[in-house]
GROMACS .gro file of C-alpha atoms in nm:
model
  190
    1MET     CA    1  -2.493   1.142  -4.811
    2THR     CA    2  -2.168   1.305  -4.699
    3ILE     CA    3  -2.256   1.253  -4.331
    4LEU     CA    4  -2.330   0.887  -4.399
    5ILE     CA    5  -1.995   0.843  -4.576
    6ILE     CA    6  -1.807   1.011  -4.291
    7PHE     CA    7  -1.993   0.804  -4.029
    8THR     CA    8  -1.918   0.486  -4.221
    9GLN     CA    9  -1.547   0.560  -4.244
   10LEU     CA   10  -1.531   0.661  -3.876
   11SER     CA   11  -1.689   0.329  -3.780
   12GLY     CA   12  -1.402   0.146  -3.954
   13LEU     CA   13  -1.587   0.045  -4.270
   14LYS     CA   14  -1.525   0.128  -4.632
   15VAL     CA   15  -1.772   0.330  -4.840
   16SER     CA   16  -1.822   0.026  -5.061
   17ASP     CA   17  -1.966  -0.153  -4.755
   18LEU     CA   18  -2.274   0.069  -4.790
   19PHE     CA   19  -2.351  -0.104  -5.119
   20PHE     CA   20  -2.280  -0.467  -5.026
   21GLN     CA   21  -2.545  -0.726  -5.077
   22PRO     CA   22  -2.746  -0.754  -4.756
   23TYR     CA   23  -2.641  -1.011  -4.502
   24PHE     CA   24  -2.647  -1.017  -4.127
   25SER     CA   25  -2.401  -0.779  -3.973
   26PRO     CA   26  -2.394  -0.614  -3.632
   27ASN     CA   27  -2.301  -0.286  -3.803
   28PRO     CA   28  -2.612  -0.116  -3.947
   29ASN     CA   29  -2.413   0.065  -4.217
   30VAL     CA   30  -2.316  -0.254  -4.397
   31ALA     CA   31  -2.542  -0.273  -4.704
   32LEU     CA   32  -2.755   0.018  -4.579
   33LEU     CA   33  -2.794   0.176  -4.921
   34THR     CA   34  -2.850  -0.159  -5.089
   35ARG     CA   35  -3.131  -0.234  -4.843
   36THR     CA   36  -3.273   0.114  -4.898
   37PHE     CA   37  -3.267   0.052  -5.273
   38GLN     CA   38  -3.449  -0.279  -5.227
   39ILE     CA   39  -3.714  -0.116  -5.009
   40LEU     CA   40  -3.762   0.152  -5.274
   41CYS     CA   41  -3.795  -0.127  -5.534
   42SER     CA   42  -4.091  -0.264  -5.339
   43VAL     CA   43  -4.283   0.065  -5.349
   44PRO     CA   44  -4.396   0.045  -5.715
   45VAL     CA   45  -4.494  -0.321  -5.673
   46ILE     CA   46  -4.706  -0.249  -5.367
   47VAL     CA   47  -4.860   0.067  -5.510
   48CYS     CA   48  -4.942  -0.088  -5.850
   49THR     CA   49  -5.082  -0.407  -5.697
   50PHE     CA   50  -5.297  -0.212  -5.453
   51THR     CA   51  -5.413   0.019  -5.733
   52TYR     CA   52  -5.500  -0.276  -5.954
   53GLY     CA   53  -5.706  -0.433  -5.675
   54LEU     CA   54  -5.899  -0.111  -5.619
   55ALA     CA   55  -5.938  -0.046  -5.990
   56LYS     CA   56  -6.097  -0.387  -6.041
   57THR     CA   57  -6.375  -0.288  -5.801
   58LEU     CA   58  -6.417   0.062  -5.943
   59GLN     CA   59  -6.401  -0.028  -6.311
   60PRO     CA   60  -6.414  -0.401  -6.368
   61ARG     CA   61  -6.320  -0.375  -6.737
   62PRO     CA   62  -5.979  -0.542  -6.758
   63VAL     CA   63  -5.870  -0.347  -7.068
   64GLU     CA   64  -5.839  -0.023  -6.871
   65ASN     CA   65  -5.658  -0.194  -6.583
   66ARG     CA   66  -5.399  -0.385  -6.788
   67PHE     CA   67  -5.139  -0.111  -6.773
   68ILE     CA   68  -5.143  -0.110  -6.393
   69LEU     CA   69  -5.140  -0.491  -6.376
   70PHE     CA   70  -4.841  -0.523  -6.609
   71SER     CA   71  -4.664  -0.239  -6.428
   72ALA     CA   72  -4.703  -0.438  -6.106
   73LEU     CA   73  -4.570  -0.752  -6.277
   74LEU     CA   74  -4.274  -0.570  -6.434
   75THR     CA   75  -4.171  -0.392  -6.114
   76GLY     CA   76  -4.229  -0.714  -5.919
   77GLY     CA   77  -3.992  -0.898  -6.151
   78PHE     CA   78  -3.734  -0.624  -6.101
   79LEU     CA   79  -3.775  -0.650  -5.722
   80LEU     CA   80  -3.730  -1.029  -5.732
   81ASN     CA   81  -3.418  -0.986  -5.942
   82GLN     CA   82  -3.275  -0.736  -5.694
   83ILE     CA   83  -3.345  -0.954  -5.390
   84TYR     CA   84  -3.250  -1.294  -5.531
   85ARG     CA   85  -2.987  -1.169  -5.779
   86ILE     CA   86  -3.136  -1.382  -6.058
   87HIS     CA   87  -2.913  -1.218  -6.319
   88ILE     CA   88  -2.603  -1.345  -6.137
   89TYR     CA   89  -2.736  -1.702  -6.139
   90MET     CA   90  -2.813  -1.671  -6.511
   91ILE     CA   91  -2.453  -1.563  -6.573
   92ALA     CA   92  -2.326  -1.848  -6.350
   93ILE     CA   93  -2.508  -2.111  -6.558
   94GLY     CA   94  -2.335  -1.984  -6.872
   95ILE     CA   95  -2.562  -1.716  -7.014
   96PRO     CA   96  -2.333  -1.426  -7.108
   97LYS     CA   97  -2.383  -1.096  -6.928
   98LEU     CA   98  -2.470  -0.931  -7.258
   99GLY     CA   99  -2.736  -1.197  -7.317
  100VAL     CA  100  -2.888  -1.136  -6.973
  101SER     CA  101  -2.886  -0.761  -7.036
  102LEU     CA  102  -3.050  -0.810  -7.376
  103LEU     CA  103  -3.320  -1.031  -7.222
  104TYR     CA  104  -3.406  -0.762  -6.968
  105ALA     CA  105  -3.392  -0.495  -7.239
  106VAL     CA  106  -3.639  -0.694  -7.452
  107VAL     CA  107  -3.879  -0.728  -7.158
  108LEU     CA  108  -3.855  -0.355  -7.082
  109SER     CA  109  -3.889  -0.258  -7.449
  110SER     CA  110  -4.193  -0.484  -7.488
  111TYR     CA  111  -4.357  -0.315  -7.191
  112GLY     CA  112  -4.286   0.026  -7.345
  113TRP     CA  113  -4.413  -0.083  -7.687
  114PHE     CA  114  -4.738  -0.242  -7.570
  115PHE     CA  115  -4.823   0.045  -7.335
  116ARG     CA  116  -4.683   0.337  -7.536
  117ARG     CA  117  -5.021   0.517  -7.548
  118GLU     CA  118  -5.071   0.483  -7.172
  119LEU     CA  119  -4.713   0.593  -7.105
  120GLN     CA  120  -4.748   0.900  -7.328
  121LEU     CA  121  -5.041   1.017  -7.114
  122THR     CA  122  -4.818   1.020  -6.805
  123PRO     CA  123  -4.510   1.222  -6.706
  124TYR     CA  124  -4.296   0.941  -6.851
  125GLN     CA  125  -3.988   1.165  -6.842
  126ILE     CA  126  -3.960   1.080  -6.471
  127LEU     CA  127  -3.953   0.710  -6.557
  128LEU     CA  128  -3.700   0.769  -6.837
  129ALA     CA  129  -3.476   0.965  -6.599
  130GLY     CA  130  -3.494   0.678  -6.350
  131LEU     CA  131  -3.413   0.421  -6.617
  132GLY     CA  132  -3.130   0.638  -6.748
  133LEU     CA  133  -2.974   0.657  -6.403
  134LEU     CA  134  -3.016   0.281  -6.363
  135PHE     CA  135  -2.846   0.212  -6.697
  136PHE     CA  136  -2.567   0.453  -6.600
  137ALA     CA  137  -2.514   0.257  -6.276
  138ILE     CA  138  -2.512  -0.073  -6.466
  139GLY     CA  139  -2.258   0.073  -6.708
  140VAL     CA  140  -2.032   0.184  -6.423
  141ASP     CA  141  -2.056  -0.165  -6.271
  142SER     CA  142  -1.947  -0.324  -6.598
  143LEU     CA  143  -1.637  -0.100  -6.614
  144HIS     CA  144  -1.486  -0.271  -6.304
  145LEU     CA  145  -1.309   0.045  -6.187
  146LYS     CA  146  -1.006  -0.005  -5.961
  147ASN     CA  147  -1.094   0.260  -5.701
  148LYS     CA  148  -1.360   0.080  -5.491
  149MET     CA  149  -1.485   0.392  -5.311
  150PHE     CA  150  -1.527   0.589  -5.632
  151SER     CA  151  -1.677   0.290  -5.812
  152SER     CA  152  -1.925   0.219  -5.532
  153LEU     CA  153  -2.041   0.580  -5.517
  154LEU     CA  154  -2.056   0.617  -5.895
  155GLU     CA  155  -2.269   0.303  -5.922
  156GLY     CA  156  -2.468   0.310  -5.598
  157VAL     CA  157  -2.582   0.672  -5.579
  158PRO     CA  158  -2.733   0.689  -5.931
  159LYS     CA  159  -2.895   0.350  -5.871
  160LEU     CA  160  -3.055   0.481  -5.552
  161PHE     CA  161  -3.180   0.796  -5.723
  162SER     CA  162  -3.306   0.592  -6.016
  163GLU     CA  163  -3.534   0.396  -5.789
  164ILE     CA  164  -3.653   0.715  -5.616
  165ASN     CA  165  -3.763   0.840  -5.962
  166ILE     CA  166  -3.924   0.508  -6.056
  167ALA     CA  167  -4.108   0.478  -5.722
  168PHE     CA  168  -4.234   0.836  -5.750
  169TYR     CA  169  -4.346   0.781  -6.109
  170TYR     CA  170  -4.556   0.474  -6.027
  171TRP     CA  171  -4.697   0.633  -5.713
  172TYR     CA  172  -4.805   0.936  -5.917
  173ILE     CA  173  -4.961   0.747  -6.207
  174CYS     CA  174  -5.145   0.511  -5.972
  175LYS     CA  175  -5.279   0.806  -5.774
  176CYS     CA  176  -5.403   0.973  -6.094
  177PHE     CA  177  -5.544   0.644  -6.224
  178LEU     CA  178  -5.747   0.588  -5.907
  179GLN     CA  179  -5.869   0.948  -5.898
  180LYS     CA  180  -5.988   0.922  -6.257
  181ALA     CA  181  -6.161   0.588  -6.192
  182PHE     CA  182  -6.318   0.717  -5.872
  183TYR     CA  183  -6.459   1.034  -6.030
  184LYS     CA  184  -6.575   0.839  -6.334
  185ASN     CA  185  -6.756   0.600  -6.099
  186ILE     CA  186  -6.921   0.892  -5.917
  187ASP     CA  187  -7.029   1.054  -6.245
  188ASN     CA  188  -7.181   0.726  -6.365
  189SER     CA  189  -7.378   0.681  -6.043
  190LEU     CA  190  -7.536   1.027  -6.062
   0.00000   0.00000   0.00000
């Protein structure tokens, strides 16, 4: 991270440029960490969708596959929000920022409530750590700190690490889910 910051400043950019929203720029450092975050956001969507497709062939009972399906939908919604900045449009049409945050909190809480048993069977602490870092980053963003470099780092770095945790969590639970379904399928065929 330090090397990237030094390289960015030597190339005549500010550290906050690393966290800009992606747009075309001849300099590859502009929005580099934002793009990296968005790529990481796509990992859970891809992994959960792929897992759901395989799980449907291994165990066609939809009750057991619902958790993976709704995980794909939830992470897909988060990815769409990150790419298209839906929350900003909601604020622009007059929905207060607190209202938008509450809407997303209700969706996330509903997911946690409906799948609490499934979540408790996983290392959900990884997911909670990722969500905690994400909420920290959102909190820093809402403070509107004056020092742009400090503000960008304090918001962007935890956000990046939050998505690393979330991507790892969904990769791990999908791997375990498929292994369990695969071995169950083998045991049933013997």
